[in-house]
Short mmCIF file of C-alpha atoms in Angstrom, two decimals:
data_model
loop_
_atom_site.label_atom_id
_atom_site.label_comp_id
_atom_site.label_asym_id
_atom_site.label_seq_id
_atom_site.Cartn_x
_atom_site.Cartn_y
_atom_site.Cartn_z
CA UNK R 1 -41.04 15.02 -7.87
CA UNK R 2 -38.93 12.13 -8.81
CA UNK R 3 -35.55 13.25 -8.14
CA UNK R 4 -36.52 14.21 -4.45
CA UNK R 5 -37.72 10.98 -3.58
CA UNK R 6 -35.00 9.34 -5.08
CA UNK R 7 -32.71 11.76 -3.29
CA UNK R 8 -34.46 11.11 -0.43
CA UNK R 9 -33.93 6.91 -1.17
CA UNK R 10 -30.48 7.48 -1.51
CA UNK R 11 -29.99 9.89 1.88
CA UNK R 12 -31.98 7.51 3.68
CA UNK R 13 -29.49 4.05 2.79
CA UNK R 14 -26.27 6.65 3.43
CA UNK R 15 -27.84 7.90 6.98
CA UNK R 16 -28.25 3.66 7.84
CA UNK R 17 -24.87 2.77 6.52
CA UNK R 18 -23.24 3.66 9.79
CA UNK R 19 -24.92 2.03 12.27
CA UNK R 20 -25.28 -1.02 9.45
CA UNK R 21 -21.50 -1.65 9.41
CA UNK R 22 -21.50 -1.06 12.69
CA UNK R 23 -23.69 -3.91 13.57
CA UNK R 24 -21.32 -6.10 10.53
CA UNK R 25 -18.27 -4.97 12.04
CA UNK R 26 -19.94 -6.42 15.96
CA UNK R 27 -21.52 -10.15 13.90
CA UNK R 28 -17.75 -10.08 11.74
CA UNK R 29 -16.88 -9.80 15.54
CA UNK R 30 -18.45 -12.80 16.68
CA UNK R 31 -17.89 -14.90 14.69
CA UNK R 32 -14.71 -14.57 13.01
CA UNK R 33 -12.91 -13.05 16.46
CA UNK R 34 -11.54 -10.37 13.84
CA UNK R 35 -11.07 -7.26 16.56
CA UNK R 36 -12.60 -4.76 13.62
CA UNK R 37 -15.13 -3.27 17.08
CA UNK R 38 -11.71 -3.78 19.41
CA UNK R 39 -11.69 -5.73 22.47
CA UNK R 40 -13.36 -3.21 24.10
CA UNK R 41 -16.18 -2.62 21.84
CA UNK R 42 -18.56 -0.79 24.62
CA UNK R 43 -16.29 1.85 24.11
CA UNK R 44 -15.88 1.63 20.60
CA UNK R 45 -19.82 1.56 20.23
CA UNK R 46 -20.10 4.36 22.26
CA UNK R 47 -17.96 5.85 20.33
CA UNK R 48 -18.78 5.23 17.41
CA UNK R 49 -22.80 6.36 17.57
CA UNK R 50 -21.69 9.67 19.50
CA UNK R 51 -19.38 10.89 17.05
CA UNK R 52 -22.49 9.90 13.49
CA UNK R 53 -24.81 11.87 15.42
CA UNK R 54 -22.54 15.11 15.55
CA UNK R 55 -22.01 14.40 11.83
CA UNK R 56 -25.33 13.77 11.42
CA UNK R 57 -25.79 17.16 13.14
CA UNK R 58 -23.19 19.61 11.13
CA UNK R 59 -24.66 18.37 8.06
CA UNK R 60 -28.03 19.35 9.47
CA UNK R 61 -27.18 22.35 10.03
CA UNK R 62 -24.23 23.43 6.66
CA UNK R 63 -27.23 22.72 4.84
CA UNK R 64 -30.10 25.84 4.80
CA UNK R 65 -25.97 27.88 4.25
CA UNK R 66 -25.46 24.96 1.12
CA UNK R 67 -28.45 25.40 -0.30
CA UNK R 68 -28.07 28.99 -0.43
CA UNK R 69 -24.41 28.99 -1.69
CA UNK R 70 -24.69 26.44 -4.15
CA UNK R 71 -28.34 28.14 -5.41
CA UNK R 72 -29.27 25.13 -4.84
CA UNK R 73 -32.83 24.94 -3.18
CA UNK R 74 -34.26 21.59 -3.57
CA UNK R 75 -30.76 20.35 -0.49
CA UNK R 76 -33.52 21.95 1.53
CA UNK R 77 -35.50 19.13 0.70
CA UNK R 78 -33.17 16.52 2.50
CA UNK R 79 -32.96 18.62 5.75
CA UNK R 80 -35.78 16.90 7.63
CA UNK R 81 -34.81 13.76 6.84
CA UNK R 82 -30.86 14.55 7.82
CA UNK R 83 -32.75 16.09 11.02
CA UNK R 84 -34.23 12.88 12.02
CA UNK R 85 -30.46 10.32 11.37
CA UNK R 86 -29.05 12.86 14.25
CA UNK R 87 -31.87 11.83 16.57
CA UNK R 88 -31.32 8.45 15.69
CA UNK R 89 -28.12 8.48 16.10
CA UNK R 90 -28.10 10.89 19.18
CA UNK R 91 -30.96 8.32 20.62
CA UNK R 92 -28.57 5.11 19.98
CA UNK R 93 -25.99 6.49 21.86
CA UNK R 94 -27.63 7.26 25.28
CA UNK R 95 -29.63 4.05 24.56
CA UNK R 96 -25.91 2.40 24.43
CA UNK R 97 -25.01 3.95 27.67
CA UNK R 98 -28.02 3.33 29.80
CA UNK R 99 -28.14 0.19 28.41
CA UNK R 100 -24.73 -1.23 27.47
CA UNK R 101 -22.51 0.23 29.76
CA UNK R 102 -24.84 0.88 32.99
CA UNK R 103 -25.70 -1.72 32.98
CA UNK R 104 -29.62 -0.63 33.16
CA UNK R 105 -27.94 -0.20 37.35
CA UNK R 106 -30.59 2.66 37.67
CA UNK R 107 -28.99 3.67 40.97
CA UNK R 108 -26.06 5.04 39.26
CA UNK R 109 -27.14 6.36 36.28
CA UNK R 110 -29.66 8.66 38.90
CA UNK R 111 -25.83 9.34 39.93
CA UNK R 112 -24.67 10.09 37.06
CA UNK R 113 -27.31 12.32 35.75
CA UNK R 114 -27.11 14.32 39.09
CA UNK R 115 -23.07 14.87 39.05
CA UNK R 116 -22.13 14.70 35.64
CA UNK R 117 -22.02 18.01 33.26
CA UNK R 118 -20.93 15.66 30.86
CA UNK R 119 -23.24 13.22 31.32
CA UNK R 120 -26.25 15.62 32.47
CA UNK R 121 -25.01 18.35 28.82
CA UNK R 122 -25.74 15.54 26.44
CA UNK R 123 -28.91 14.51 27.74
CA UNK R 124 -29.80 17.94 27.84
CA UNK R 125 -29.52 18.13 23.87
CA UNK R 126 -31.36 14.79 23.27
CA UNK R 127 -33.91 16.38 24.84
CA UNK R 128 -33.99 19.57 23.05
CA UNK R 129 -33.97 17.98 19.85
CA UNK R 130 -36.71 15.85 20.81
CA UNK R 131 -39.15 18.50 20.00
CA UNK R 132 -37.19 18.88 16.88
CA UNK R 133 -37.71 14.83 16.29
CA UNK R 134 -41.38 14.90 17.31
CA UNK R 135 -42.51 17.46 14.97
CA UNK R 136 -41.02 16.48 11.61
CA UNK R 137 -43.77 16.09 10.10
CA UNK R 138 -46.38 18.06 8.44
CA UNK R 139 -48.88 17.47 10.50
CA UNK R 140 -47.28 19.21 13.52
CA UNK R 141 -46.07 22.53 10.90
CA UNK R 142 -49.37 22.81 10.08
CA UNK R 143 -50.31 22.73 13.11
CA UNK R 144 -48.32 24.90 14.80
CA UNK R 145 -47.76 27.00 11.85
CA UNK R 146 -45.07 27.86 9.66
CA UNK R 147 -43.66 31.09 12.09
CA UNK R 148 -44.58 28.99 16.07
CA UNK R 149 -42.35 25.72 13.84
CA UNK R 150 -39.91 28.02 12.95
CA UNK R 151 -38.72 29.34 16.11
CA UNK R 152 -39.13 25.39 18.05
CA UNK R 153 -36.61 24.29 14.78
CA UNK R 154 -34.17 27.06 16.27
CA UNK R 155 -33.82 24.06 19.44
CA UNK R 156 -31.51 23.31 17.28
CA UNK R 157 -28.87 25.66 17.84
CA UNK R 158 -28.47 25.65 21.49
CA UNK R 159 -28.84 21.36 21.30
CA UNK R 160 -25.55 21.31 18.88
CA UNK R 161 -23.86 23.65 21.44
CA UNK R 162 -23.83 21.74 24.48
CA UNK R 163 -23.39 18.26 22.53
CA UNK R 164 -20.28 20.73 21.25
CA UNK R 165 -19.75 21.08 24.69
CA UNK R 166 -19.98 17.23 25.86
CA UNK R 167 -17.48 16.06 23.66
CA UNK R 168 -14.49 18.32 25.48
CA UNK R 169 -15.87 17.38 28.22
CA UNK R 170 -15.00 13.65 27.91
CA UNK R 171 -11.48 14.12 26.14
CA UNK R 172 -8.37 14.23 28.74
CA UNK R 173 -5.78 15.04 26.28
CA UNK R 174 -6.57 15.75 22.38
CA UNK R 175 -9.14 17.81 21.63
CA UNK R 176 -8.29 18.34 18.30
CA UNK R 177 -11.48 16.66 17.33
CA UNK R 178 -14.27 19.48 18.99
CA UNK R 179 -12.15 22.06 18.26
CA UNK R 180 -13.51 20.81 14.48
CA UNK R 181 -16.91 21.01 15.68
CA UNK R 182 -17.14 24.19 17.40
CA UNK R 183 -15.01 25.90 14.48
CA UNK R 184 -18.16 24.64 12.68
CA UNK R 185 -20.81 25.40 14.82
CA UNK R 186 -18.74 28.82 14.44
CA UNK R 187 -19.31 29.52 11.31
CA UNK R 188 -22.50 28.15 10.74
CA UNK R 189 -23.90 30.35 13.52
CA UNK R 190 -21.61 33.99 11.82
CA UNK R 191 -23.49 32.44 8.50
CA UNK R 192 -26.46 32.62 10.47
CA UNK R 193 -26.29 36.21 12.12
CA UNK R 194 -24.62 37.76 9.18
CA UNK R 195 -27.97 36.60 6.79
CA UNK R 196 -30.63 37.55 9.16
CA UNK R 197 -28.66 40.84 9.07
CA UNK R 198 -28.53 41.65 5.39
CA UNK R 199 -32.71 40.58 5.28
CA UNK R 200 -33.44 43.35 8.39
CA UNK R 201 -31.76 46.02 6.25
CA UNK R 202 -33.16 44.77 3.25
CA UNK R 203 -36.62 45.34 5.68
CA UNK R 204 -35.23 48.15 6.58
CA UNK R 205 -34.53 49.61 3.74
CA UNK R 206 -38.15 49.28 1.54
CA UNK R 207 -39.41 50.50 4.84
CA UNK R 208 -38.22 53.67 4.14
CA UNK R 209 -38.14 53.53 0.84
CA UNK R 210 -42.13 52.83 1.16
CA UNK R 211 -41.93 56.41 3.48
CA UNK H 1 11.55 23.32 -45.25
CA UNK H 2 8.36 21.63 -45.71
CA UNK H 3 5.87 22.20 -42.79
CA UNK H 4 3.51 19.37 -42.33
CA UNK H 5 0.30 19.86 -40.83
CA UNK H 6 -0.80 16.48 -39.08
CA UNK H 7 -4.33 15.51 -39.76
CA UNK H 8 -7.53 14.59 -37.84
CA UNK H 9 -5.40 10.67 -38.14
CA UNK H 10 -2.38 11.48 -37.64
CA UNK H 11 -1.39 9.65 -34.33
CA UNK H 12 1.14 12.57 -31.57
CA UNK H 13 3.61 11.89 -30.65
CA UNK H 14 3.10 11.17 -27.07
CA UNK H 15 0.09 8.09 -27.67
CA UNK H 16 2.72 5.77 -28.94
CA UNK H 17 3.81 3.19 -26.43
CA UNK H 18 7.76 3.77 -25.06
CA UNK H 19 9.71 0.87 -27.18
CA UNK H 20 10.52 -0.45 -22.94
CA UNK H 21 7.18 -0.29 -22.40
CA UNK H 22 6.68 -2.41 -25.32
CA UNK H 23 9.44 -5.40 -25.13
CA UNK H 24 8.47 -5.17 -21.36
CA UNK H 25 4.92 -5.74 -21.53
CA UNK H 26 3.74 -8.81 -20.45
CA UNK H 27 6.22 -7.28 -17.17
CA UNK H 28 4.70 -3.84 -17.49
CA UNK H 29 1.18 -6.08 -17.12
CA UNK H 30 2.13 -8.13 -14.22
CA UNK H 31 3.38 -4.73 -12.55
CA UNK H 32 0.29 -2.71 -13.00
CA UNK H 33 -2.04 -5.41 -12.00
CA UNK H 34 0.53 -6.52 -8.35
CA UNK H 35 0.32 -2.29 -7.54
CA UNK H 36 -4.21 -2.69 -8.27
CA UNK H 37 -4.03 -5.73 -6.66
CA UNK H 38 -1.86 -3.54 -3.59
CA UNK H 39 -4.90 -1.14 -3.48
CA UNK H 40 -6.77 -3.39 -3.09
CA UNK H 41 -4.98 -4.07 0.22
CA UNK H 42 -4.38 -1.54 0.83
CA UNK H 43 -8.05 -2.05 2.96
CA UNK H 44 -6.72 -4.86 4.56
CA UNK H 45 -5.71 -4.37 7.99
CA UNK H 46 -1.64 -4.01 8.14
CA UNK H 47 1.08 -6.71 8.18
CA UNK H 48 2.11 -6.40 11.62
CA UNK H 49 6.19 -3.30 11.64
CA UNK H 50 7.19 -4.92 14.75
CA UNK H 51 10.44 -6.08 15.46
CA UNK H 52 10.29 -10.26 15.59
CA UNK H 53 9.60 -10.14 19.87
CA UNK H 54 12.52 -12.50 21.61
CA UNK H 55 11.99 -15.59 23.70
CA UNK H 56 13.25 -15.23 27.91
CA UNK H 57 13.71 -17.66 30.31
CA UNK H 58 12.19 -17.21 33.83
CA UNK H 59 11.08 -18.86 36.42
CA UNK H 60 7.70 -18.00 37.34
CA UNK H 61 6.28 -17.20 40.80
CA UNK H 62 2.52 -17.40 42.76
CA UNK H 63 1.47 -14.29 41.73
CA UNK H 64 -1.89 -14.98 39.56
CA UNK H 65 -2.15 -18.10 39.39
CA UNK H 66 -5.83 -18.00 39.16
CA UNK H 67 -6.10 -15.56 37.47
CA UNK H 68 -6.63 -15.69 33.55
CA UNK H 69 -4.43 -13.76 31.96
CA UNK H 70 -6.93 -11.68 28.57
CA UNK H 71 -5.21 -12.54 25.35
CA UNK H 72 -1.65 -11.19 23.90
CA UNK H 73 -4.06 -9.50 20.70
CA UNK H 74 -6.26 -7.79 23.77
CA UNK H 75 -2.95 -6.88 25.58
CA UNK H 76 -1.13 -5.84 22.10
CA UNK H 77 -4.01 -3.98 20.41
CA UNK H 78 -6.24 -1.78 23.08
CA UNK H 79 -2.99 0.14 24.99
CA UNK H 80 -3.14 4.30 25.40
CA UNK H 81 0.64 5.16 25.28
CA UNK H 82 -0.45 8.76 23.94
CA UNK H 83 3.61 9.14 22.46
CA UNK H 84 1.79 6.71 19.31
CA UNK H 85 -1.70 8.68 19.26
CA UNK H 86 -4.70 8.99 21.12
CA UNK H 87 -6.99 5.72 20.26
CA UNK H 88 -6.74 2.82 21.83
CA UNK H 89 -5.64 1.44 18.07
CA UNK H 90 -3.02 3.55 17.46
CA UNK H 91 0.10 2.04 19.58
CA UNK H 92 -0.12 -0.72 17.76
CA UNK H 93 0.04 1.48 14.58
CA UNK H 94 3.31 4.18 14.51
CA UNK H 95 4.90 2.50 17.33
CA UNK H 96 7.08 0.93 15.17
CA UNK H 97 9.30 3.89 15.42
CA UNK H 98 10.42 3.17 18.45
CA UNK H 99 13.64 1.44 18.96
CA UNK H 100 14.21 -0.22 21.90
CA UNK H 101 18.10 -1.23 21.31
CA UNK H 102 20.34 -0.73 22.12
CA UNK H 103 18.30 1.84 25.30
CA UNK H 104 20.15 3.02 27.70
CA UNK H 105 18.50 4.48 31.12
CA UNK H 106 19.99 7.09 33.90
CA UNK H 107 19.94 6.95 37.52
CA UNK H 108 20.22 9.75 39.47
CA UNK H 109 19.52 11.17 42.50
CA UNK H 110 20.58 10.68 46.53
CA UNK H 111 21.80 7.72 44.67
CA UNK H 112 25.37 5.82 44.98
CA UNK H 113 25.08 4.16 41.65
CA UNK H 114 24.63 7.05 39.76
CA UNK H 115 25.48 7.56 35.66
CA UNK H 116 23.88 5.86 32.94
CA UNK H 117 23.71 1.78 32.82
CA UNK H 118 23.20 -0.66 29.69
CA UNK H 119 19.37 -1.82 30.21
CA UNK H 120 20.72 -5.71 29.71
CA UNK H 121 23.34 -4.48 32.93
CA UNK H 122 20.44 -2.82 34.76
CA UNK H 123 18.07 -6.02 34.94
CA UNK H 124 19.36 -9.16 34.45
CA UNK H 125 18.39 -11.73 32.66
CA UNK H 126 19.19 -14.40 34.67
CA UNK H 127 17.33 -13.61 37.81
CA UNK H 128 14.00 -12.84 35.07
CA UNK H 129 9.91 -13.51 37.00
CA UNK H 130 6.26 -13.84 35.75
CA UNK H 131 4.10 -12.03 37.80
CA UNK H 132 0.37 -12.49 36.40
CA UNK H 133 -1.17 -8.92 37.64
CA UNK H 134 -4.21 -7.62 37.29
CA UNK H 135 -4.67 -4.27 35.36
CA UNK H 136 -7.44 -1.58 36.18
CA UNK H 137 -7.05 1.74 33.68
CA UNK H 138 -8.71 4.37 35.56
CA UNK H 139 -11.05 4.45 32.38
CA UNK H 140 -13.00 1.80 34.11
CA UNK H 141 -11.17 -1.33 32.58
CA UNK H 142 -9.58 -4.16 33.38
CA UNK H 143 -7.42 -6.49 32.11
CA UNK H 144 -4.84 -9.62 33.30
CA UNK H 145 -1.40 -9.54 32.39
CA UNK H 146 1.57 -12.03 32.81
CA UNK H 147 4.25 -9.47 32.74
CA UNK H 148 8.10 -10.95 32.25
CA UNK H 149 10.52 -8.64 34.73
CA UNK H 150 12.10 -7.43 37.99
CA UNK H 151 11.25 -6.84 40.82
CA UNK H 152 11.83 -2.85 41.21
CA UNK H 153 12.84 -3.31 45.12
CA UNK H 154 16.23 -6.15 44.06
CA UNK H 155 16.75 -2.56 40.82
CA UNK H 156 16.96 -0.45 43.83
CA UNK H 157 18.96 -2.46 46.83
CA UNK H 158 21.93 -2.78 43.66
CA UNK H 159 22.24 0.83 42.71
CA UNK H 160 21.68 1.90 47.16
CA UNK H 161 19.96 5.12 47.41
CA UNK H 162 20.51 7.64 51.14
CA UNK H 163 18.83 7.53 53.47
CA UNK H 164 17.86 10.92 51.61
CA UNK H 165 15.56 9.14 48.72
CA UNK H 166 11.75 8.64 49.57
CA UNK H 167 10.83 8.86 46.29
CA UNK H 168 11.34 8.02 43.15
CA UNK H 169 10.88 9.52 39.91
CA UNK H 170 10.61 8.22 36.65
CA UNK H 171 10.81 10.05 32.44
CA UNK H 172 9.80 8.65 29.98
CA UNK H 173 12.05 8.61 26.20
CA UNK H 174 11.70 12.27 24.32
CA UNK H 175 12.32 11.91 20.60
CA UNK H 176 9.56 13.37 18.68
CA UNK H 177 11.44 10.57 15.38
CA UNK H 178 10.66 7.46 16.86
CA UNK H 179 7.19 9.37 18.98
CA UNK H 180 5.73 11.20 16.58
CA UNK H 181 2.76 12.62 19.45
CA UNK H 182 5.40 14.34 21.39
CA UNK H 183 5.19 16.58 18.00
CA UNK H 184 1.81 18.01 19.94
CA UNK H 185 1.04 19.04 22.36
CA UNK H 186 -1.73 17.50 24.51
CA UNK H 187 0.31 16.10 27.63
CA UNK H 188 3.83 17.58 28.84
CA UNK H 189 6.75 15.60 27.52
CA UNK H 190 7.83 13.97 28.58
CA UNK H 191 5.27 11.86 30.69
CA UNK H 192 6.45 11.42 33.81
CA UNK H 193 5.11 9.37 37.74
CA UNK H 194 6.99 8.71 40.66
CA UNK H 195 6.34 6.70 43.35
CA UNK H 196 6.46 6.83 47.14
CA UNK H 197 10.52 5.12 48.03
CA UNK H 198 8.45 2.91 50.63
CA UNK H 199 5.64 2.00 47.29
CA UNK H 200 8.90 1.59 44.74
CA UNK H 201 10.34 -0.62 47.40
CA UNK H 202 6.82 -3.34 47.68
CA UNK H 203 7.88 -6.22 47.01
CA UNK H 204 4.83 -6.52 43.83
CA UNK H 205 6.59 -2.95 42.16
CA UNK H 206 7.55 -4.64 38.78
CA UNK H 207 9.82 -3.10 37.05
CA UNK H 208 8.93 -5.74 33.61
CA UNK H 209 10.44 -5.76 30.34
CA UNK H 210 8.23 -8.13 28.59
CA UNK H 211 5.22 -10.22 28.67
CA UNK H 212 3.74 -13.72 27.64
CA UNK H 213 6.88 -15.07 27.87
CA UNK H 214 8.79 -12.68 24.96
CA UNK H 215 10.35 -9.39 24.92
CA UNK H 216 7.94 -6.56 25.61
CA UNK H 217 6.73 -4.88 22.94
CA UNK H 218 7.66 -1.16 21.70
CA UNK H 219 3.38 -0.17 22.21
CA UNK H 220 2.99 -1.94 25.93
CA UNK H 221 6.29 -0.07 26.67
CA UNK H 222 9.37 -1.29 25.10
CA UNK H 223 12.05 -2.17 26.34
CA UNK H 224 10.80 -1.35 29.72
CA UNK H 225 7.98 -0.27 32.10
CA UNK H 226 6.67 0.30 35.57
CA UNK H 227 4.01 -2.05 36.91
CA UNK H 228 2.87 -0.72 39.99
CA UNK H 229 -0.82 -3.14 40.67
CA UNK H 230 -2.65 -1.45 42.89
CA UNK H 231 -2.22 1.47 40.91
CA UNK H 232 -4.60 3.11 37.83
CA UNK H 233 -2.75 1.79 34.87
CA UNK H 234 -0.76 5.83 33.87
CA UNK H 235 1.12 4.86 36.47
CA UNK H 236 3.34 2.38 34.66
CA UNK H 237 5.17 4.61 32.90
CA UNK H 238 6.54 3.33 29.81
CA UNK H 239 9.71 3.36 27.63
CA UNK H 240 11.74 4.87 30.99
CA UNK H 241 14.54 6.07 29.66
CA UNK H 242 15.86 7.87 33.68
CA UNK H 243 15.37 7.10 37.21
CA UNK H 244 16.05 9.61 40.48
CA UNK H 245 15.95 9.21 43.90
CA UNK H 246 14.88 11.85 45.64
CA UNK H 247 13.68 13.85 48.73
CA UNK H 248 10.96 15.82 46.64
CA UNK H 249 7.18 13.92 46.01
CA UNK H 250 7.96 14.63 41.42
CA UNK H 251 5.45 15.78 39.27
CA UNK H 252 3.30 13.73 37.66
CA UNK H 253 2.74 13.78 33.88
CA UNK H 254 -2.28 13.10 33.87
CA UNK H 255 -1.78 15.26 37.85
CA UNK H 256 -0.09 17.73 35.96
CA UNK H 257 -2.94 17.79 32.93
CA UNK H 258 -6.20 17.10 35.78
CA UNK H 259 -4.51 17.80 39.24
CA UNK H 260 -8.61 17.62 40.03
CA UNK H 261 -9.25 14.08 38.45
CA UNK H 262 -5.62 12.75 39.11
CA UNK H 263 -4.02 12.53 42.03
CA UNK H 264 -0.58 11.93 42.54
CA UNK H 265 -1.27 7.83 44.66
CA UNK H 266 -4.17 7.01 42.36
CA UNK H 267 -4.42 3.56 44.47
CA UNK H 268 -7.68 1.93 42.47
CA UNK H 269 -10.08 2.44 45.32
CA UNK H 270 -13.99 1.94 44.17
CA UNK H 271 -15.18 4.38 46.27
CA UNK H 272 -13.38 7.18 45.20
CA UNK H 273 -14.88 8.66 41.52
CA UNK H 274 -13.57 10.01 39.90
CA UNK H 275 -14.80 13.44 38.75
CA UNK H 276 -17.19 11.91 35.23
CA UNK H 277 -17.45 8.93 36.70
CA UNK H 278 -18.40 5.87 38.99
CA UNK H 279 -14.83 3.83 39.91
CA UNK H 280 -17.67 0.63 41.48
CA UNK H 281 -17.15 -1.49 38.18
CA UNK H 282 -14.43 -2.50 35.25
CA UNK H 283 -15.13 -3.91 31.98
CA UNK H 284 -12.39 -6.81 32.11
CA UNK H 285 -11.44 -7.55 28.69
CA UNK H 286 -10.26 -10.97 27.87
CA UNK H 287 -9.78 -10.66 24.70
CA UNK H 288 -13.53 -11.43 23.20
CA UNK H 289 -14.56 -8.89 20.84
CA UNK H 290 -17.92 -8.80 19.29
CA UNK H 291 -21.45 -8.39 20.93
CA UNK H 292 -20.03 -11.82 23.78
CA UNK H 293 -18.20 -8.54 24.94
CA UNK H 294 -20.48 -6.30 24.59
CA UNK H 295 -23.43 -7.39 27.11
CA UNK H 296 -20.36 -8.99 29.68
CA UNK H 297 -22.18 -8.50 32.73
CA UNK H 298 -19.10 -5.93 34.50
CA UNK H 299 -17.62 -6.65 37.89
CA UNK H 300 -16.40 -5.50 40.69
CA UNK H 301 -13.87 -3.36 41.49
CA UNK H 302 -11.85 -4.06 44.39
CA UNK H 303 -10.08 -1.80 46.59
CA UNK H 304 -6.33 -1.47 45.75
CA UNK H 305 -7.09 -3.28 42.84
CA UNK H 306 -7.27 -7.22 45.20
CA UNK H 307 -3.51 -6.48 45.95
CA UNK H 308 -5.13 -5.12 49.56
CA UNK H 309 -3.20 -7.14 51.65
CA UNK H 310 0.56 -6.44 50.91
CA UNK H 311 0.30 -3.20 49.97
CA UNK H 312 -3.19 -1.67 52.53
CA UNK H 313 -0.64 -0.80 55.34
CA UNK H 314 1.59 1.91 52.69
CA UNK H 315 -1.50 3.76 54.26
CA UNK H 316 -2.83 3.40 56.84
CA UNK H 317 -3.81 6.38 59.14
CA UNK H 318 -4.37 8.06 55.77
CA UNK H 319 -7.29 9.68 53.77
CA UNK H 320 -7.61 8.35 50.99
CA UNK H 321 -10.60 10.06 49.72
CA UNK H 322 -8.41 12.73 50.13
CA UNK H 323 -5.19 11.73 49.22
CA UNK H 324 -6.71 10.35 45.69
#
């Protein structure tokens, strides 16, 4: 028990480190005139927040398979925190776009959300992650029951696919980074499907042996 | 022969300090400390690998007298020059590989003086002038840059193109040893751009060889680049090695990459949005960093980047939305 909560505390601190760094860098730039966040911090900040949302999303999705491969079940205990960190950075990414980039220009916002596909996809991904973040607590798990809770949380996969397409669409020339994310997600999906198949065949064979 | 099994307290041969290190132990200590310190310094911003920039002599002009130039730091640390990397900080880091001297430029096509010219013969040092222009990037940010250069029309007149020359095509250097990203296929190398001959002859169009009174930093397109202030920044092709006078429209790199997003003309136009973002406003990058820059108000983008008076006549009767 102590191990789990210490691990969670460490994870929480690590999870907030990127944001702490971004704010520190901006503060340094403001006070000392350095350019840690470039001379265009609007773009830099937004990109960094988006990157971190994707990184945490990938780590969250890797926890399940990793715990099985490494045979360390207690890793699963960290998944909720990772998921919430993902959502935290995704919301910050969206907020920085609306407040800092668009400067709360709602006319432009409506135009973006209705006309520009990559923004529609980005927003969709955040919308899909919202019920997951809201139900990432024990009470919701109890109310929903573990089966429907699990079903709901499968939404993370369409959200991840859409987020990566969103990343692909905002690139102009160099696709190597979204390709890395897409390959990782592909591998994770294959693993999922594969393990589900194994489970099913086990169930089937158990069923057969009963007959 | 005595066979001696080593005792547990015996020292192994490998644990003996080498004689030369022992006798030079002070020096050894110093150099190890220096190496360790060097390791730490690796975290600090690397020192400038760029060649020293030379002071240029030039005459000032009326252009941009009322504009406040962006800082030298901003202009030279925030660049789109994909030959050196796709991040805006990459060109400053990697462009030290470019050797801008000596430099030759090939002149070809429907023109009297064809051949390979030395950079200094094409751009006479004594005719240099300063032009402070707005630079609007297609990505919705902008700067104000004090360029040093010669009007392109002066160079073109000297080369004397024939009446068949309706367009001018430009080509960037292609040499992966100097431009490492040319080892990848993120763009169709070399970078190419083009102008209609009347655009090229417009008095605003500049062949720039420097900025802030000094020779061109590598990351900004050393030693010679195009500046077309009423068009989006990517039309300003860098590190030019070829100028060709053509009867047909030349290809342009971003148009090849994404024709629905980047047209041949690419005039700055707040009324024609990029498919993925609005072009109505822009972030003016002044050189200020941190929170002040983060919350700086955007400014309105002007038609032809504010140079309508000088260039609007070039496009009269043309649908600027269709011919973007």
